[in-house]
Tab-separated table of N, CA and C in Angstrom:
chain	number	residue	atom	x	y	z
A	1	MET	N	178.771	48.302	-177.489
A	1	MET	CA	177.843	48.619	-177.884
A	1	MET	C	176.785	47.816	-177.279
A	2	PRO	N	175.602	48.443	-177.498
A	2	PRO	CA	174.474	47.262	-176.876
A	2	PRO	C	173.571	46.296	-178.156
A	3	THR	N	173.309	45.028	-177.969
A	3	THR	CA	172.879	45.326	-179.568
A	3	THR	C	171.695	43.840	-178.946
A	4	VAL	N	170.602	44.170	-180.018
A	4	VAL	CA	169.555	43.488	-179.869
A	4	VAL	C	169.577	41.914	-179.295
A	5	TYR	N	170.591	41.371	-179.444
A	5	TYR	CA	170.843	39.968	-179.260
A	5	TYR	C	170.908	40.002	-177.835
A	6	ARG	N	170.859	40.857	-176.826
A	6	ARG	CA	171.319	40.925	-174.996
A	6	ARG	C	169.714	40.492	-174.818
A	7	HIS	N	168.547	40.736	-175.985
A	7	HIS	CA	167.374	40.419	-175.196
A	7	HIS	C	166.922	38.990	-175.958
A	8	PHE	N	167.469	38.815	-177.018
A	8	PHE	CA	167.100	37.777	-177.517
A	8	PHE	C	168.406	36.600	-177.899
A	9	PRO	N	168.261	35.346	-177.259
A	9	PRO	CA	169.337	34.501	-177.691
A	9	PRO	C	170.113	33.870	-178.839
A	10	ASN	N	169.142	34.359	-179.856
A	10	ASN	CA	169.411	34.514	-181.335
A	10	ASN	C	168.705	34.858	-182.443
A	11	ARG	N	169.229	34.445	-183.720
A	11	ARG	CA	168.041	35.121	-184.738
A	11	ARG	C	166.699	34.692	-185.019
A	12	THR	N	166.572	33.425	-184.588
A	12	THR	CA	165.653	33.044	-184.791
A	12	THR	C	164.419	32.871	-184.112
A	13	LYS	N	164.593	33.371	-182.761
A	13	LYS	CA	164.052	33.891	-181.381
A	13	LYS	C	163.616	35.696	-181.768
A	14	LEU	N	164.484	36.577	-182.282
A	14	LEU	CA	163.990	37.791	-182.458
A	14	LEU	C	163.038	37.572	-183.278
A	15	MET	N	163.049	36.933	-184.550
A	15	MET	CA	162.248	36.882	-185.706
A	15	MET	C	160.613	36.137	-185.197
A	16	GLU	N	160.705	35.516	-184.475
A	16	GLU	CA	159.181	34.880	-183.566
A	16	GLU	C	159.020	36.050	-182.918
A	17	ALA	N	159.954	36.853	-182.143
A	17	ALA	CA	159.178	38.123	-181.125
A	17	ALA	C	158.367	38.627	-182.509
A	18	LEU	N	158.924	39.325	-183.283
A	18	LEU	CA	159.098	40.293	-184.218
A	18	LEU	C	157.665	39.667	-184.875
A	19	GLN	N	157.408	38.521	-185.242
A	19	GLN	CA	156.267	38.205	-185.855
A	19	GLN	C	154.837	38.762	-185.411
A	20	PRO	N	154.503	39.069	-184.365
A	20	PRO	CA	153.173	39.416	-184.450
A	20	PRO	C	153.105	40.462	-184.365
A	21	HIS	N	154.217	41.735	-184.571
A	21	HIS	CA	154.369	42.845	-184.733
A	21	HIS	C	154.366	43.094	-186.601
A	22	ILE	N	154.636	42.515	-186.815
A	22	ILE	CA	155.058	42.962	-188.594
A	22	ILE	C	153.747	42.716	-188.886
A	23	ASN	N	153.177	41.130	-188.504
A	23	ASN	CA	151.402	41.227	-188.827
A	23	ASN	C	150.677	41.985	-188.632
A	24	SER	N	150.996	42.914	-187.465
A	24	SER	CA	149.775	43.644	-187.280
A	24	SER	C	150.622	44.455	-188.059
A	25	ARG	N	151.315	45.371	-188.217
A	25	ARG	CA	151.918	46.767	-188.708
A	25	ARG	C	150.933	46.125	-190.481
A	26	LEU	N	151.269	45.195	-191.375
A	26	LEU	CA	150.573	45.047	-192.411
A	26	LEU	C	149.551	44.486	-192.491
A	27	GLY	N	148.685	44.363	-190.565
A	27	GLY	CA	147.378	44.105	-191.176
A	27	GLY	C	146.734	42.862	-191.610
A	28	ARG	N	147.681	41.862	-191.438
A	28	ARG	CA	147.811	40.162	-191.554
A	28	ARG	C	146.079	39.899	-190.846
A	29	PRO	N	145.355	39.295	-191.546
A	29	PRO	CA	144.376	38.984	-191.041
A	29	PRO	C	144.171	37.668	-189.791
A	30	PRO	N	143.322	37.384	-189.047
A	30	PRO	CA	143.877	36.474	-187.560
A	30	PRO	C	143.604	35.203	-188.004
A	31	ARG	N	144.535	34.214	-187.396
A	31	ARG	CA	145.001	33.181	-187.660
A	31	ARG	C	143.267	32.815	-187.702
A	32	PRO	N	143.074	31.343	-188.268
A	32	PRO	CA	141.426	30.885	-187.120
A	32	PRO	C	141.546	30.434	-186.005
A	33	ARG	N	140.244	30.207	-185.401
A	33	ARG	CA	140.379	30.153	-183.745
A	33	ARG	C	140.022	28.743	-183.593
A	34	ASP	N	139.185	28.429	-184.556
A	34	ASP	CA	138.666	27.439	-184.619
A	34	ASP	C	138.077	26.654	-186.131
A	35	LEU	N	137.591	25.265	-186.187
A	35	LEU	CA	137.184	24.901	-187.362
A	35	LEU	C	136.392	25.278	-188.144
A	36	ALA	N	135.038	26.140	-187.649
A	36	ALA	CA	134.526	26.976	-188.510
A	36	ALA	C	134.890	27.951	-188.889
A	37	SER	N	135.688	28.523	-188.101
A	37	SER	CA	135.866	29.724	-188.616
A	37	SER	C	137.414	29.910	-189.986
A	38	LEU	N	137.702	28.443	-190.099
A	38	LEU	CA	138.338	28.159	-190.940
A	38	LEU	C	138.618	28.434	-192.537
A	39	SER	N	137.491	27.777	-193.066
A	39	SER	CA	137.300	28.663	-194.397
A	39	SER	C	136.348	30.233	-194.691
A	40	GLU	N	135.880	30.345	-193.616
A	40	GLU	CA	135.958	31.831	-193.410
A	40	GLU	C	137.095	32.613	-193.538
A	41	THR	N	138.179	32.326	-193.236
A	41	THR	CA	139.836	32.925	-193.166
A	41	THR	C	140.501	33.050	-194.634
A	42	VAL	N	140.099	32.196	-195.262
A	42	VAL	CA	140.763	32.191	-196.708
A	42	VAL	C	140.597	33.891	-197.979
A	43	GLU	N	138.849	34.281	-197.159
A	43	GLU	CA	139.187	35.617	-198.297
A	43	GLU	C	139.424	36.721	-197.941
A	44	PRO	N	139.975	37.475	-196.440
A	44	PRO	CA	140.407	37.982	-196.281
A	44	PRO	C	141.866	37.386	-195.743
A	45	LEU	N	142.340	36.615	-196.041
A	45	LEU	CA	143.786	36.379	-196.179
A	45	LEU	C	144.318	36.267	-197.824
A	46	PHE	N	143.425	35.437	-198.730
A	46	PHE	CA	143.987	36.227	-199.975
A	46	PHE	C	143.868	37.573	-200.245
A	47	ASP	N	142.924	38.076	-199.910
A	47	ASP	CA	143.189	39.779	-200.057
A	47	ASP	C	144.275	40.342	-199.625
A	48	PHE	N	144.534	40.072	-198.317
A	48	PHE	CA	145.767	40.480	-197.915
A	48	PHE	C	146.931	39.977	-198.696
A	49	PHE	N	147.049	38.962	-199.221
A	49	PHE	CA	148.497	38.418	-199.987
A	49	PHE	C	148.347	39.396	-201.177
A	50	GLU	N	147.385	39.339	-201.949
A	50	GLU	CA	146.764	40.281	-203.104
A	50	GLU	C	147.686	41.969	-202.917
A	51	GLN	N	146.974	42.368	-201.508
A	51	GLN	CA	147.097	44.000	-201.162
A	51	GLN	C	148.355	43.770	-200.971
A	52	HIS	N	149.331	43.025	-200.312
A	52	HIS	CA	150.919	42.921	-199.781
A	52	HIS	C	152.110	42.766	-201.151
A	53	GLU	N	151.362	42.094	-202.424
A	53	GLU	CA	151.553	41.442	-203.155
A	53	GLU	C	153.513	41.292	-203.805
A	54	THR	N	153.610	42.750	-203.186
A	54	THR	CA	154.912	42.452	-203.731
A	54	THR	C	155.982	42.171	-202.645
A	55	VAL	N	155.613	42.718	-200.996
A	55	VAL	CA	156.243	42.180	-200.366
A	55	VAL	C	156.163	41.006	-200.019
A	56	LEU	N	155.450	40.303	-200.324
A	56	LEU	CA	154.977	38.938	-200.309
A	56	LEU	C	156.161	37.745	-201.296
A	57	ARG	N	156.251	38.544	-202.774
A	57	ARG	CA	156.772	38.534	-203.407
A	57	ARG	C	158.689	37.903	-203.234
A	58	ALA	N	158.713	39.379	-202.284
A	58	ALA	CA	160.116	39.628	-202.198
A	58	ALA	C	160.390	38.866	-200.756
A	59	PHE	N	159.839	38.217	-199.600
A	59	PHE	CA	159.828	37.457	-198.868
A	59	PHE	C	159.937	36.071	-199.258
A	60	ALA	N	159.327	35.486	-200.827
A	60	ALA	CA	159.092	34.361	-201.202
A	60	ALA	C	160.209	34.313	-202.320
A	61	ASN	N	160.905	35.247	-202.339
A	61	ASN	CA	162.208	34.913	-202.971
A	61	ASN	C	163.519	35.756	-202.878
A	62	ALA	N	163.642	36.046	-201.198
A	62	ALA	CA	164.319	36.920	-201.031
A	62	ALA	C	165.543	35.414	-200.738
A	63	PRO	N	166.895	35.443	-201.107
A	63	PRO	CA	167.720	35.016	-200.634
A	63	PRO	C	168.548	34.742	-198.931
A	64	GLY	N	168.390	33.893	-198.561
A	64	GLY	CA	168.832	33.800	-196.641
A	64	GLY	C	167.078	34.361	-196.170
A	65	ALA	N	166.330	34.462	-196.450
A	65	ALA	CA	165.024	34.637	-195.864
A	65	ALA	C	164.365	32.623	-195.213
A	66	GLU	N	165.305	32.153	-195.744
A	66	GLU	CA	164.916	30.866	-195.079
A	66	GLU	C	164.096	30.660	-193.565
A	67	GLU	N	165.071	31.173	-192.710
A	67	GLU	CA	165.159	30.987	-191.535
A	67	GLU	C	163.870	31.925	-191.240
A	68	LEU	N	163.498	33.238	-191.816
A	68	LEU	CA	162.324	34.091	-191.890
A	68	LEU	C	160.863	33.328	-192.229
A	69	ARG	N	161.437	32.754	-193.061
A	69	ARG	CA	160.072	31.793	-194.052
A	69	ARG	C	159.553	30.812	-193.086
A	70	ALA	N	160.902	29.707	-192.199
A	70	ALA	CA	160.429	28.872	-191.317
A	70	ALA	C	159.555	29.420	-189.751
A	71	VAL	N	159.608	30.599	-189.555
A	71	VAL	CA	159.668	31.272	-188.498
A	71	VAL	C	158.041	31.539	-188.609
A	72	VAL	N	157.508	31.818	-189.816
A	72	VAL	CA	156.286	32.280	-190.131
A	72	VAL	C	155.199	30.793	-190.536
A	73	HIS	N	155.887	29.536	-190.922
A	73	HIS	CA	155.621	28.793	-190.717
A	73	HIS	C	154.841	27.842	-189.970
A	74	ARG	N	156.690	27.663	-188.616
A	74	ARG	CA	155.998	27.850	-187.479
A	74	ARG	C	154.407	28.232	-186.602
A	75	TRP	N	154.927	29.651	-186.877
A	75	TRP	CA	153.524	30.260	-186.405
A	75	TRP	C	152.090	30.252	-187.336
A	76	ARG	N	152.310	29.574	-188.259
A	76	ARG	CA	150.753	29.447	-188.954
A	76	ARG	C	150.153	28.094	-188.355
A	77	GLU	N	151.170	26.944	-188.128
A	77	GLU	CA	151.101	25.965	-188.073
A	77	GLU	C	150.558	25.745	-186.707
A	78	GLN	N	151.199	26.589	-185.886
A	78	GLN	CA	150.595	26.352	-184.397
A	78	GLN	C	149.025	26.847	-184.639
A	79	GLY	N	148.923	28.120	-184.883
A	79	GLY	CA	147.691	27.882	-184.994
A	79	GLY	C	146.295	27.583	-185.792
A	80	LEU	N	147.230	26.613	-186.829
A	80	LEU	CA	145.827	25.497	-187.390
A	80	LEU	C	146.026	24.431	-186.483
A	81	LYS	N	146.854	23.940	-185.223
A	81	LYS	CA	146.984	22.787	-184.681
A	81	LYS	C	145.651	23.498	-183.421
A	82	ARG	N	146.087	24.604	-182.906
A	82	ARG	CA	144.849	25.029	-182.023
A	82	ARG	C	143.527	24.960	-182.645
A	83	ALA	N	143.219	25.495	-183.469
A	83	ALA	CA	141.791	25.500	-184.337
A	83	ALA	C	141.722	24.120	-184.802
A	84	LEU	N	142.160	23.265	-185.021
A	84	LEU	CA	141.836	21.737	-185.256
A	84	LEU	C	141.714	20.963	-183.980
A	85	ALA	N	142.247	21.025	-182.809
A	85	ALA	CA	142.702	20.220	-181.680
A	85	ALA	C	141.333	19.404	-181.597
A	86	ASP	N	140.105	20.300	-181.215
A	86	ASP	CA	138.967	19.600	-180.987
A	86	ASP	C	138.276	18.407	-182.018
A	87	THR	N	138.944	18.334	-183.369
A	87	THR	CA	138.173	17.309	-184.424
A	87	THR	C	138.802	16.351	-184.858
A	88	VAL	N	140.331	16.943	-184.770
A	88	VAL	CA	141.176	15.688	-185.122
A	88	VAL	C	141.945	15.041	-184.122
A	89	ARG	N	141.172	14.528	-182.923
A	89	ARG	CA	141.356	13.434	-182.046
A	89	ARG	C	141.479	12.029	-182.303
A	90	HIS	N	140.471	12.004	-183.304
A	90	HIS	CA	140.640	10.460	-183.776
A	90	HIS	C	141.536	10.188	-184.659
A	91	LEU	N	142.145	11.176	-185.058
A	91	LEU	CA	143.452	10.707	-186.524
A	91	LEU	C	144.501	10.201	-185.564
A	92	ALA	N	145.612	9.465	-185.843
A	92	ALA	CA	146.586	9.160	-185.861
A	92	ALA	C	147.629	10.541	-185.965
A	93	PRO	N	148.690	10.310	-184.703
A	93	PRO	CA	149.515	11.663	-184.934
A	93	PRO	C	150.160	12.035	-186.753
A	94	GLU	N	150.393	10.760	-187.167
A	94	GLU	CA	151.072	10.992	-188.767
A	94	GLU	C	149.880	11.905	-189.646
A	95	GLU	N	148.925	11.604	-189.388
A	95	GLU	CA	147.669	12.006	-190.204
A	95	GLU	C	146.918	13.225	-189.781
A	96	ARG	N	147.350	13.755	-188.585
A	96	ARG	CA	146.782	14.831	-188.096
A	96	ARG	C	148.335	15.578	-188.789
A	97	ARG	N	149.532	15.149	-188.171
A	97	ARG	CA	150.469	16.191	-189.498
A	97	ARG	C	150.365	16.391	-190.671
A	98	ALA	N	149.814	15.141	-191.100
A	98	ALA	CA	149.059	15.359	-193.219
A	98	ALA	C	148.598	16.868	-193.070
A	99	LEU	N	147.070	15.942	-192.358
A	99	LEU	CA	145.819	16.979	-192.893
A	99	LEU	C	146.190	18.671	-192.605
A	100	ARG	N	147.662	19.071	-191.682
A	100	ARG	CA	147.837	20.208	-191.085
A	100	ARG	C	148.259	20.925	-192.486
A	101	ALA	N	149.318	19.914	-192.988
A	101	ALA	CA	150.535	20.254	-194.171
A	101	ALA	C	149.379	20.591	-195.404
A	102	VAL	N	148.517	20.032	-195.429
A	102	VAL	CA	147.571	20.049	-197.078
A	102	VAL	C	146.706	21.453	-196.537
A	103	LEU	N	146.206	21.736	-195.219
A	103	LEU	CA	145.376	22.718	-195.030
A	103	LEU	C	146.341	24.248	-195.228
A	104	LEU	N	147.328	23.906	-194.419
A	104	LEU	CA	148.352	25.388	-194.379
A	104	LEU	C	148.887	25.278	-195.595
A	105	ARG	N	149.428	23.989	-196.787
A	105	ARG	CA	149.215	24.813	-198.072
A	105	ARG	C	148.027	25.366	-198.849
A	106	LEU	N	146.786	25.165	-198.769
A	106	LEU	CA	145.738	25.647	-199.264
A	106	LEU	C	145.671	26.947	-198.929
A	107	MET	N	146.046	27.155	-198.013
A	107	MET	CA	145.734	28.304	-197.177
A	107	MET	C	146.712	29.291	-197.303
A	108	GLY	N	147.897	29.075	-198.382
A	108	GLY	CA	148.983	29.611	-198.131
A	108	GLY	C	149.436	30.422	-199.002
A	109	TRP	N	150.433	31.514	-199.008
A	109	TRP	CA	150.886	32.149	-199.618
A	109	TRP	C	151.508	32.017	-201.354
A	110	GLU	N	152.000	30.448	-200.579
A	110	GLU	CA	152.745	29.614	-201.761
A	110	GLU	C	151.313	29.227	-202.752
A	111	ALA	N	150.188	28.121	-202.611
A	111	ALA	CA	149.230	28.415	-202.979
A	111	ALA	C	148.756	29.505	-204.070
A	112	TRP	N	148.607	31.032	-203.276
A	112	TRP	CA	148.111	32.072	-203.608
A	112	TRP	C	148.550	32.488	-205.350
A	113	LEU	N	150.127	32.263	-204.917
A	113	LEU	CA	151.454	32.387	-205.659
A	113	LEU	C	151.130	31.611	-207.268
A	114	ASP	N	150.962	30.129	-206.700
A	114	ASP	CA	150.871	29.413	-207.704
A	114	ASP	C	149.843	29.443	-208.687
A	115	LEU	N	148.198	29.399	-207.813
A	115	LEU	CA	147.272	30.103	-208.507
A	115	LEU	C	147.137	31.431	-209.777
A	116	ARG	N	148.103	32.111	-209.116
A	116	ARG	CA	148.112	33.190	-210.189
A	116	ARG	C	149.047	33.394	-210.702
A	117	ASP	N	150.208	32.963	-210.824
A	117	ASP	CA	151.576	32.720	-211.990
A	117	ASP	C	151.634	31.903	-212.871
A	118	THR	N	151.474	30.599	-212.179
A	118	THR	CA	151.305	28.884	-212.822
A	118	THR	C	149.820	28.900	-213.798
A	119	TYR	N	148.848	29.042	-213.156
A	119	TYR	CA	147.462	28.504	-213.485
A	119	TYR	C	146.793	30.314	-213.720
A	120	HIS	N	147.287	31.512	-214.081
A	120	HIS	CA	146.498	32.648	-214.546
A	120	HIS	C	145.088	32.796	-213.926
A	121	VAL	N	145.050	32.116	-212.729
A	121	VAL	CA	143.412	32.227	-212.324
A	121	VAL	C	143.537	33.881	-211.068
A	122	SER	N	142.283	34.763	-211.166
A	122	SER	CA	142.487	35.805	-210.255
A	122	SER	C	141.837	34.983	-209.043
A	123	THR	N	142.405	36.574	-208.097
A	123	THR	CA	142.409	36.461	-206.840
A	123	THR	C	140.505	35.335	-206.559
A	124	PRO	N	139.559	36.368	-206.773
A	124	PRO	CA	138.218	35.808	-206.647
A	124	PRO	C	137.796	34.833	-207.225
A	125	VAL	N	138.560	34.064	-207.530
A	125	VAL	CA	138.050	33.142	-208.158
A	125	VAL	C	139.186	31.687	-207.772
A	126	ALA	N	140.576	32.102	-206.890
A	126	ALA	CA	141.372	31.238	-206.490
A	126	ALA	C	140.365	30.962	-204.832
A	127	LYS	N	140.070	32.607	-204.282
A	127	LYS	CA	139.055	32.475	-202.941
A	127	LYS	C	138.425	31.218	-202.891
A	128	GLN	N	137.240	31.483	-204.152
A	128	GLN	CA	136.159	30.758	-204.201
A	128	GLN	C	136.421	28.868	-204.275
A	129	THR	N	137.549	28.609	-204.905
A	129	THR	CA	138.132	27.909	-205.408
A	129	THR	C	138.980	26.684	-203.958
A	130	ILE	N	139.785	27.707	-203.347
A	130	ILE	CA	140.273	27.176	-202.124
A	130	ILE	C	139.032	26.832	-201.206
A	131	ARG	N	138.276	27.687	-201.231
A	131	ARG	CA	137.305	27.417	-200.251
A	131	ARG	C	136.363	26.248	-200.355
A	132	TRP	N	136.017	25.876	-201.769
A	132	TRP	CA	135.520	24.398	-202.032
A	132	TRP	C	136.196	23.133	-201.586
A	133	ALA	N	137.474	23.406	-201.794
A	133	ALA	CA	137.987	22.434	-201.413
A	133	ALA	C	138.554	22.533	-199.685
A	134	LEU	N	138.322	23.677	-199.257
A	134	LEU	CA	138.515	23.755	-197.603
A	134	LEU	C	136.935	23.037	-197.033
A	135	ASP	N	136.076	23.453	-197.900
A	135	ASP	CA	134.990	22.922	-197.117
A	135	ASP	C	134.252	21.214	-197.366
A	136	ALA	N	135.111	20.914	-198.620
A	136	ALA	CA	135.184	19.362	-199.144
A	136	ALA	C	136.019	18.705	-197.970
A	137	ILE	N	136.778	19.269	-197.556
A	137	ILE	CA	137.829	18.356	-196.105
A	137	ILE	C	137.631	18.766	-194.957
A	138	LEU	N	136.777	19.298	-194.756
A	138	LEU	CA	136.421	20.237	-193.451
A	138	LEU	C	135.169	19.517	-192.826
A	139	ASP	N	134.116	19.176	-194.043
A	139	ASP	CA	133.013	18.524	-194.219
A	139	ASP	C	133.605	17.277	-193.870
A	140	ARG	N	134.284	16.043	-194.479
A	140	ARG	CA	134.313	14.810	-194.417
A	140	ARG	C	135.505	14.718	-192.675
A	141	LEU	N	135.987	15.883	-192.176
A	141	LEU	CA	136.608	15.232	-191.124
A	141	LEU	C	135.586	15.744	-189.722
A	142	ARG	N	134.057	16.560	-189.983
A	142	ARG	CA	133.208	16.302	-189.187
A	142	ARG	C	132.515	15.510	-188.952
A	143	HIS	N	132.331	14.737	-190.266
A	143	HIS	CA	131.694	13.367	-189.923
A	143	HIS	C	132.886	12.656	-189.842
A	144	GLU	N	133.808	12.365	-190.132
A	144	GLU	CA	134.343	11.434	-189.540
A	144	GLU	C	134.839	11.686	-187.771
A	145	SER	N	134.867	12.792	-187.446
A	145	SER	CA	134.952	12.910	-186.301
A	145	SER	C	133.782	12.403	-185.185
A	146	ARG	N	132.364	12.563	-185.570
A	146	ARG	CA	131.052	12.286	-185.152
A	146	ARG	C	131.363	10.961	-185.160
A	147	GLY	N	131.551	9.961	-186.026
A	147	GLY	CA	131.556	8.648	-186.354
A	147	GLY	C	130.361	8.413	-187.287
A	148	ASP	N	130.304	9.491	-188.404
A	148	ASP	CA	129.506	9.242	-189.210
A	148	ASP	C	129.832	8.371	-190.327
């Protein structure tokens, strides 16, 4: 009996191939294209999280979903790496990784869930607050990259 693994060498590669289809099917907003679009991504992204809260919570808590969460994380990180590429050249590699980690956390479902569940913050206020934080970080990054 043929299996899907005839086309994919392992489960991770299968999940990586499925990721764009899942995102499209759920209507996930596109990843930021560049630095200018980064903070603009927060509003549609957090609306998406709220719209798909049940799926998101299942994804966050499902036993055995660590591999899929890792695939999604790599997909998000690759997009962010491309969006920041021109602006972070002046940073050391470790600083680039740290910046991506902070931005991924701020813009991720983990932050949205934490703001909602732990701090009882509504999605509109969460979007506004995350945008403030992103704008502050990105303004500083722009100034540093220009040598100001």
